[in-house]
Coordinates of C-alpha atoms and ligand atoms in Angstrom, one line a residue:
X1 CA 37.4 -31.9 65.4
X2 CA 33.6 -30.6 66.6
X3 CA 33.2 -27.2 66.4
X4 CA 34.4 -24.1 69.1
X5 CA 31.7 -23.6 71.7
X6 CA 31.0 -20.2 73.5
X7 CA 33.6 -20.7 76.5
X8 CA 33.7 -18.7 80.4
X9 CA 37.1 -17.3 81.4
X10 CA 38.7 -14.8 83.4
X11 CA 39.4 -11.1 81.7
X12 CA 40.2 -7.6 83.0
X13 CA 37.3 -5.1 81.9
X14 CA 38.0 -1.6 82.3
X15 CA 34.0 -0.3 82.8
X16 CA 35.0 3.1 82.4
X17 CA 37.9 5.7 82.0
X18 CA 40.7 5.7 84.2
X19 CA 39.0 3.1 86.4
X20 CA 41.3 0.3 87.6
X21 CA 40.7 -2.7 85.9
X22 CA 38.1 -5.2 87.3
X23 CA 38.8 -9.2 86.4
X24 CA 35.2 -10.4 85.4
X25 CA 33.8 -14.1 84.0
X26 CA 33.3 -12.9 80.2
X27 CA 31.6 -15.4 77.5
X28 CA 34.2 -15.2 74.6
X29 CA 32.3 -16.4 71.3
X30 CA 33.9 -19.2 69.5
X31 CA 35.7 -17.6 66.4
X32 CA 33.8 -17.1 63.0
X33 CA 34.7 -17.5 59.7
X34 CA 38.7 -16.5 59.2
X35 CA 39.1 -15.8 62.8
X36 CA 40.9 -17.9 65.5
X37 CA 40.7 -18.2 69.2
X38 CA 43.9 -18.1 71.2
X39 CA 44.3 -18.9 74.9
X40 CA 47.0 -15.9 75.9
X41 CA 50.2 -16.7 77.8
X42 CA 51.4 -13.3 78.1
X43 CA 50.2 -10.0 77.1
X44 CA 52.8 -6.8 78.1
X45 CA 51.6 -3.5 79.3
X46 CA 52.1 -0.5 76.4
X47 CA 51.8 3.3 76.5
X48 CA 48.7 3.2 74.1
X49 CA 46.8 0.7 76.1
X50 CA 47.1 3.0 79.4
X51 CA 46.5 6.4 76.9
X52 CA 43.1 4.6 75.2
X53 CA 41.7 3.6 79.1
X54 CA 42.5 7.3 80.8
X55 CA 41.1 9.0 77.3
X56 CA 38.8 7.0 74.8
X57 CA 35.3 6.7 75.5
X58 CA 34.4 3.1 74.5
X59 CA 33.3 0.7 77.4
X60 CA 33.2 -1.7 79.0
X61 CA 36.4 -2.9 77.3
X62 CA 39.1 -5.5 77.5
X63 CA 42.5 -4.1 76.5
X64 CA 45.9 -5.1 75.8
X65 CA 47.1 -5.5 72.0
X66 CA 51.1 -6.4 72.9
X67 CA 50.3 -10.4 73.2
X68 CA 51.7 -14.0 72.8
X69 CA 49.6 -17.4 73.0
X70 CA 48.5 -20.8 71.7
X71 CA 45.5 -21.4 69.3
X72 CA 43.0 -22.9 70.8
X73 CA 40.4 -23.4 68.0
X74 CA 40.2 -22.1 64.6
X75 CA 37.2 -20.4 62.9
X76 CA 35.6 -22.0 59.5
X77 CA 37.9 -21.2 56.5
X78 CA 41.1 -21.1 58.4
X79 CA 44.1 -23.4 56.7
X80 CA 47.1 -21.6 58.0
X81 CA 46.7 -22.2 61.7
X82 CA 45.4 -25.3 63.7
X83 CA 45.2 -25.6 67.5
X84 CA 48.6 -25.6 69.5
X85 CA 50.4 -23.2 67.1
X86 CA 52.2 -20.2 68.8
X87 CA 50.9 -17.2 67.9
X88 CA 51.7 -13.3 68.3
X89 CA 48.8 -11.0 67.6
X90 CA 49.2 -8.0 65.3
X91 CA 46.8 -5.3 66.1
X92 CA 47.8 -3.9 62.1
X93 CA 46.8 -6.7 60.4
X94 CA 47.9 -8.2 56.9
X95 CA 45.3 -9.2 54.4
X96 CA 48.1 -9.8 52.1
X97 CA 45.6 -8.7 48.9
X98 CA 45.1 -4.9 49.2
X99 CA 45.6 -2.3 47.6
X100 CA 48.7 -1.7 50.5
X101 CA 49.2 -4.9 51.0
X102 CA 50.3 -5.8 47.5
X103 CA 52.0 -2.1 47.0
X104 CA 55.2 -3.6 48.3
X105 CA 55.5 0.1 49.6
X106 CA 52.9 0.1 52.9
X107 CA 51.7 -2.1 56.1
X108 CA 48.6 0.4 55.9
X109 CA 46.5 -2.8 55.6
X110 CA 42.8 -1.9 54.5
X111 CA 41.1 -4.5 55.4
X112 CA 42.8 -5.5 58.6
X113 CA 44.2 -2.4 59.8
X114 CA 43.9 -0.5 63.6
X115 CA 40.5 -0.8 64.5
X116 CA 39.0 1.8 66.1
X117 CA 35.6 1.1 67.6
X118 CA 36.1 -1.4 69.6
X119 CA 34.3 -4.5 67.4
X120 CA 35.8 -6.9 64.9
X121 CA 37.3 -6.2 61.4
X122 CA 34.5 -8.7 59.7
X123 CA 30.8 -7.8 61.3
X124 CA 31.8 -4.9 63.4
X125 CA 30.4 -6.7 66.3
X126 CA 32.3 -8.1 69.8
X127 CA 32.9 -11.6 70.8
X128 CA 33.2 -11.2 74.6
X129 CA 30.0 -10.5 76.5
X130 CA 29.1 -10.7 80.3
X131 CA 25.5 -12.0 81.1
X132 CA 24.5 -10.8 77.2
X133 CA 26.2 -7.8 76.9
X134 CA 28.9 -6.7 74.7
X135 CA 31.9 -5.8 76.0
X136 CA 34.0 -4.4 73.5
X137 CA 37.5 -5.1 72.2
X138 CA 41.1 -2.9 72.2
X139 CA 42.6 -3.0 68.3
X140 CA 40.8 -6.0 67.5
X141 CA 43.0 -8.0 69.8
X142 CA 42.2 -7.8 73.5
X143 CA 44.6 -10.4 74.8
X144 CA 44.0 -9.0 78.5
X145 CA 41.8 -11.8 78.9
X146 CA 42.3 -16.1 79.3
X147 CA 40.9 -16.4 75.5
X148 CA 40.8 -13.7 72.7
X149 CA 39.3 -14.2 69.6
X150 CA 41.0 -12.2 66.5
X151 CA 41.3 -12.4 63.1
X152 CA 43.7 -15.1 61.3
X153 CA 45.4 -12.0 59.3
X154 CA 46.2 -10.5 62.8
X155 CA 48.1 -13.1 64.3
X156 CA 51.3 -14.5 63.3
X157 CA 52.6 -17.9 63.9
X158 CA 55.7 -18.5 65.7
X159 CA 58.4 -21.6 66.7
X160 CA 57.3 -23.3 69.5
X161 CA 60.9 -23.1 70.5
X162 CA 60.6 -19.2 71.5
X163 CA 60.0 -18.0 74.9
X164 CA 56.3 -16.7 74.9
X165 CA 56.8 -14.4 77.9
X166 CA 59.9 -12.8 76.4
X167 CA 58.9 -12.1 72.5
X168 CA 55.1 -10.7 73.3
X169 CA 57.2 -7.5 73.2
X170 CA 57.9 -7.4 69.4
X171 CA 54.2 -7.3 69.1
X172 CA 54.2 -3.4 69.6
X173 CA 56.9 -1.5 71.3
X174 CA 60.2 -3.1 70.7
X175 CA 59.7 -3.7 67.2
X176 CA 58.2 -0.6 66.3
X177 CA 61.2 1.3 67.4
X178 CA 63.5 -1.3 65.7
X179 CA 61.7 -0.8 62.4
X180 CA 61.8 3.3 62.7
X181 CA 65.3 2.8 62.8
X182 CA 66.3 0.1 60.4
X183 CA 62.5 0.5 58.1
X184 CA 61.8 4.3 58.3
X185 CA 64.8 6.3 59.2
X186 CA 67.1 3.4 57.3
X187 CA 70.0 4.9 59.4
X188 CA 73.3 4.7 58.0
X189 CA 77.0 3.8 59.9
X190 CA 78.5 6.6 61.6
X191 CA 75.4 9.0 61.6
X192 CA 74.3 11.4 64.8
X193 CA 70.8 10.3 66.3
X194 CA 68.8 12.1 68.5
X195 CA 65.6 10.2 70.3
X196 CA 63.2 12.1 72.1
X197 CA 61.7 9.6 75.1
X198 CA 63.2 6.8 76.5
X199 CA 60.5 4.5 76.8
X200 CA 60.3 0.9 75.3
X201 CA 59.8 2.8 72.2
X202 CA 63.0 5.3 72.2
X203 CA 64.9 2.2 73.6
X204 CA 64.2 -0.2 70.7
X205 CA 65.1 2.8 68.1
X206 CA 68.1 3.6 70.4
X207 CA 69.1 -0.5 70.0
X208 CA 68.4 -0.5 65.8
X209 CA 70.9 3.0 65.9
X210 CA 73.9 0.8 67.8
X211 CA 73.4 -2.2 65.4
X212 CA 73.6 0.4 62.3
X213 CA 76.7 1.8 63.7
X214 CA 75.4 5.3 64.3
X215 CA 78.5 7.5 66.1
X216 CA 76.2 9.2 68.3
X217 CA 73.0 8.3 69.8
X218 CA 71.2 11.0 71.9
X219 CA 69.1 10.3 74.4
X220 CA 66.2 13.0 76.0
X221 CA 64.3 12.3 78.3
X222 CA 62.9 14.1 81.5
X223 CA 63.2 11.2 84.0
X224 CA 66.6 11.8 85.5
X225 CA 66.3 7.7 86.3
X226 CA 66.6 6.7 82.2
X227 CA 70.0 7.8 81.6
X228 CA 71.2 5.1 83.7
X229 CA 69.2 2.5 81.7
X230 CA 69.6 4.1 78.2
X231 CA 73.2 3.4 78.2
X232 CA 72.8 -0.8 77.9
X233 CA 70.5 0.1 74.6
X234 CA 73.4 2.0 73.3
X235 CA 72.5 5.9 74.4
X236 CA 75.6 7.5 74.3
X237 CA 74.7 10.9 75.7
X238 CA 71.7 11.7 77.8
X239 CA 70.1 14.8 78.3
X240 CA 67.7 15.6 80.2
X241 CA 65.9 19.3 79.0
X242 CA 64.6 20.0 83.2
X243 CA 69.0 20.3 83.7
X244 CA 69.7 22.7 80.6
X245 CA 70.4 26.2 80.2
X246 CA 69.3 26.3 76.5
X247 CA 67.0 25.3 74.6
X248 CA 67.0 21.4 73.6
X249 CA 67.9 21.5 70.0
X250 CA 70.8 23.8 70.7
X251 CA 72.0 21.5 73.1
X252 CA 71.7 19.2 70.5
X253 CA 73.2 21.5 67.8
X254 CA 76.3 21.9 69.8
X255 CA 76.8 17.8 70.5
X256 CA 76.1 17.3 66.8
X257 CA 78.1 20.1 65.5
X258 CA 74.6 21.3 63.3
X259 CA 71.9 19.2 63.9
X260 CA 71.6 15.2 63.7
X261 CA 70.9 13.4 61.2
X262 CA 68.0 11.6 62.5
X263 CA 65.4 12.5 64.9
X264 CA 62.6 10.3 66.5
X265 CA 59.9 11.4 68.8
X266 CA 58.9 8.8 71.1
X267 CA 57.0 10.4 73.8
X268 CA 53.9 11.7 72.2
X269 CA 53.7 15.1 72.4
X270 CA 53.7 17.2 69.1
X271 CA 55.3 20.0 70.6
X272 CA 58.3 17.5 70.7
X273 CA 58.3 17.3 66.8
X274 CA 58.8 20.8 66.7
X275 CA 61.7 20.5 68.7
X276 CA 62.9 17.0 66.9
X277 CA 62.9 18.9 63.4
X278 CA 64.9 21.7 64.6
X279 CA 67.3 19.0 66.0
X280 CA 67.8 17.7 62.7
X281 CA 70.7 19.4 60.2
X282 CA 69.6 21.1 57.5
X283 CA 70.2 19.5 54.2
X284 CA 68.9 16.2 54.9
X285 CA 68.0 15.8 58.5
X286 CA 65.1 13.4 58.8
X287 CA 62.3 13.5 61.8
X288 CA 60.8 9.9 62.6
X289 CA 57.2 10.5 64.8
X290 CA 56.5 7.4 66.6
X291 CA 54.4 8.6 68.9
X292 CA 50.8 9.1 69.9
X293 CA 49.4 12.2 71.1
X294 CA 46.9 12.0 73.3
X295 CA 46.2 16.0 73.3
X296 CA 46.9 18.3 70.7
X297 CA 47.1 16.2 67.5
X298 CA 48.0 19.3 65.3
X299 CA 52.4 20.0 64.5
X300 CA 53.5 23.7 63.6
X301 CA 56.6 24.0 62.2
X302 CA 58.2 27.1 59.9
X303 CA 58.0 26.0 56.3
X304 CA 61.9 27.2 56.2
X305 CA 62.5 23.9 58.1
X306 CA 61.6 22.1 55.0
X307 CA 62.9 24.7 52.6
X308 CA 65.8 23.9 54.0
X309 CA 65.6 20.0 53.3
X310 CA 64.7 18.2 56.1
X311 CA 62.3 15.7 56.4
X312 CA 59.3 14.8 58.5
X313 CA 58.4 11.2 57.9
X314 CA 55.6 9.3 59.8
X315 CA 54.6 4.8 60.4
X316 CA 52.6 2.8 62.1
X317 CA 54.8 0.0 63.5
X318 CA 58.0 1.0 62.4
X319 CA 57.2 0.3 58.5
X320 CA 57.0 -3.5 59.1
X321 CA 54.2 -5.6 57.1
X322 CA 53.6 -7.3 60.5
X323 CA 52.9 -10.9 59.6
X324 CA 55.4 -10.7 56.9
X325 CA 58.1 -9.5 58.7
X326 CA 57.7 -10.5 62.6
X327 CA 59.1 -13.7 61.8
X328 CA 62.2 -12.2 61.0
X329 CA 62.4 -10.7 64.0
X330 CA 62.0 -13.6 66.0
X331 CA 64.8 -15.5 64.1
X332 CA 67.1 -12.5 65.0
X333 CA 66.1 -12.8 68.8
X334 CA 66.8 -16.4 69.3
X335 CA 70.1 -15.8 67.3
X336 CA 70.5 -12.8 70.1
X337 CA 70.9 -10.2 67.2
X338 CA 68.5 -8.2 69.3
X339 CA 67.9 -7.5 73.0
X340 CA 64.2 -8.3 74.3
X341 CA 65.0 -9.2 77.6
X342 CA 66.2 -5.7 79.1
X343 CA 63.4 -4.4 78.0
X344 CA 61.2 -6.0 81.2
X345 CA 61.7 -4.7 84.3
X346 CA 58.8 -6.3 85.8
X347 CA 56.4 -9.6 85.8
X348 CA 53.6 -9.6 87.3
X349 CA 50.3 -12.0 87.7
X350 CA 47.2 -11.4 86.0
X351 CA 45.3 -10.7 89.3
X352 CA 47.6 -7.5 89.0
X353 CA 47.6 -6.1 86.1
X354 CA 46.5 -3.0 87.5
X355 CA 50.4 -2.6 89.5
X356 CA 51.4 -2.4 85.7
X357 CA 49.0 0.5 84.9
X358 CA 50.5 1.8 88.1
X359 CA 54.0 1.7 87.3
X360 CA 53.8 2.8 83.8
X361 CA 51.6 6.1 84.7
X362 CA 54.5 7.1 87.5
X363 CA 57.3 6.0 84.7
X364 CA 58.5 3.3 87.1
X365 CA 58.8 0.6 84.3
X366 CA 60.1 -0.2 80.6
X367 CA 57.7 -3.1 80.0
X368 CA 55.3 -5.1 82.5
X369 CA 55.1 -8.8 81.5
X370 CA 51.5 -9.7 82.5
X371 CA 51.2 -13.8 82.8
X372 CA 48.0 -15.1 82.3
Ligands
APR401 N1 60.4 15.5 77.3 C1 61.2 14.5 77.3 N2 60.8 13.2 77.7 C2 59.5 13.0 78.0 C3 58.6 14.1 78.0 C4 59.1 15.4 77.6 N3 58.3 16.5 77.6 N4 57.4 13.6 78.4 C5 57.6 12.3 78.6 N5 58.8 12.0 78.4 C6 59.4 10.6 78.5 C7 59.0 9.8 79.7 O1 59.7 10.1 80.9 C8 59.2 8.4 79.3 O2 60.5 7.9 79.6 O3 59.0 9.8 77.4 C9 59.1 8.4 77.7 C10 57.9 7.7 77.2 O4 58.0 6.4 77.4 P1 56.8 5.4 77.9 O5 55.8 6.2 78.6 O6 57.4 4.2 78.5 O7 56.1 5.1 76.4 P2 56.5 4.0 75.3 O8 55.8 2.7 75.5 O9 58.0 4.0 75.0 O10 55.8 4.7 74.0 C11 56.2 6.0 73.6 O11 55.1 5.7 71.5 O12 53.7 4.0 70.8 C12 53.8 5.3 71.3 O13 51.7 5.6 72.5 C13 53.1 5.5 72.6 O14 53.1 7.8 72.5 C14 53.7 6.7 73.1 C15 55.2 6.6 72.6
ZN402 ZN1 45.6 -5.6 53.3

């Protein structure tokens, strides 16, 4: 076939922190060497996407990194996709010949791993612009947008059999929590968990617990409305810390008879690791951080915490090596070994995308489907 031309679609810029999104006619590049253009189906709404826009400083920029689509043209080089495969993007990618890529050990890719600036893996330059001018991209993957371009090691294909508007969500949230639980944690039948936040994230660890056969699986959360919902991901206590006497991790303490086994933090607060650790037994207690602080990136903890043989333990999407491993996940979903569905309480068009930063800043949501 001729080669990719530049091409005009639709995208929602963000043009500056915190500003609702604006959708704009952006000039998206046709993709270079190893890189592949995808028209996006459906892109879900995640924690990090709304953190990065109310806190980073790079703009204009097209976010969104939780994302399903079809190829639509493939850069020079490319063998392992051609136009009309199914794709989920990885915003970790998998060069497959690193140092961490070959360790057998790590999916701390260095070649394709979270980009930071805002530009692409290969020149550190963008491929959307408006009228000339660079508008930059959100973990190399940008799927907020008709057409993204990204790189062929951060995409992964998938059976055109799967529902595209269902599995976008194992692109981040739900599979991160599903590998800190099965990767990570490596949680054993009959164990005590405790999860700290009951977002996608804490919901997806909460799911990986059930199918291990934990005993217990604690729920906290400060949003009275999640212990409702935390129960059909297998939460079988909630607590919520705004209704207790004492601290957390005696509450804990007491339900656990001396501290769970595991603990994950899933809200992004590093105070909560604090908190988590103490949760934990002594002995071999294990504290899983999943997520991102926006303020205050440093932990404190008394070394005694450690002396007395727990564990803190920290990954980047749940341990998986993302193009690897996503297919497995996919083949356990449409053999409903795992729940994706609950997980979306709302769809919504992509003229309103900014309803779903809405609803995820007043904690009104578990996943916004956005269909392109
Ligand atoms: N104590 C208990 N729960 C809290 C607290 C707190 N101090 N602060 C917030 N929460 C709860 C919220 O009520 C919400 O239910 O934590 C949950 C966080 O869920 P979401 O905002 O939906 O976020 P999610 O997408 O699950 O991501 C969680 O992981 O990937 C990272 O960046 C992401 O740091 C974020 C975390
Ligand atoms: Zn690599």
């Amino acid at each position: 076939s001729s080669s990719p031309a530049v091409l005009t679609c639709k995208a929602a810029v963000a043009w500056g922190p915190g500003e609702p999104l604006v959708i704009e006619e952006v000039q998206v590049s046709p993709p270079q060497p190893m890189e592949i253009r995808i028209k996006v189906v459906c892109t879900s709404l995640c924690r990090s996407d709304v953190s990065a826009w109310e806190t980073q400083a790079i703009f204009p920029r097209i976010f969104g990194h939780e994302a399903s689509g079809v190829v639509e043209s493939v850069g020079p080089g490319v063998t392992e996709f051609s136009e009309g495969d199914h794709v989920l993007t990885l915003f970790t990618g998998e060069c497959k010949t690193c140092r961490h890529c070959t360790s057998g050990k790590s999916n701390m890719c260095q070649v394709l791993g979270l980009e930071r600036r805002g530009v692409m893996h290969s020149d550190q330059k963008t491929r959307f612009f408006i009228k000339g001018k660079p508008i930059y991209h959100y973990c190399a993957v940008s799927s907020f947008s008709e057409y993204t371009v990204v790189h062929s090691g951060c995409a992964v294909k998938v059976n055109l059999a799967v529902p595209l508007e269902k599995i976008c969500l194992l692109s981040c949230g739900v599979a991160a929590g599903l590998g800190a639980a099965w990767n990570v944690a490596d949680i054993s039948d009959g164990s005590t968990v405790v999860i700290y936040g009951l977002g996608t994230v804490g919901l997806s660890v909460a799911q990986g617990a059930k199918v291990r056969g934990a005993s217990q699986i604690i729920g906290v959360d400060i949003n009275p409305e999640k212990g409702e919902i935390a129960k059909t991901f297998g939460i079988t206590h909630f607590v919520n810390p705004k209704e207790c006497n004492e601290s957390i991790q005696q509450v804990i303490n007491q339900i656990t008879e001396g501290g769970a086994d595991y603990a994950f933090e899933c809200i992004g607060d590093t105070g909560m690791i604090t908190t988590a650790l103490q949760s934990c037994c002594q002995g071999w207690g294990l504290t899983v951080t999943l997520g991102v602080p926006k303020v205050h990136p440093e932990l404190t903890a008394h070394y005694g915490t450690f002396l007395s043989g727990r564990t803190l333990k920290g990954s980047l999407f749940g341990g998986w090596k993302p193009k690897s491993d996503l297919p497995s996940l996919v083949d356990m979903y449409t053999k409903k070994e795992i729940q994706i569905d609950e997980y979306i309480t709302h769809n919504i068009s992509f003229e309103d995308i900014n309803q779903a930063f809405s609803l995820m800043k007043e904690g009104k949501c578990l996943r916004c489907v956005i269909h392109l």
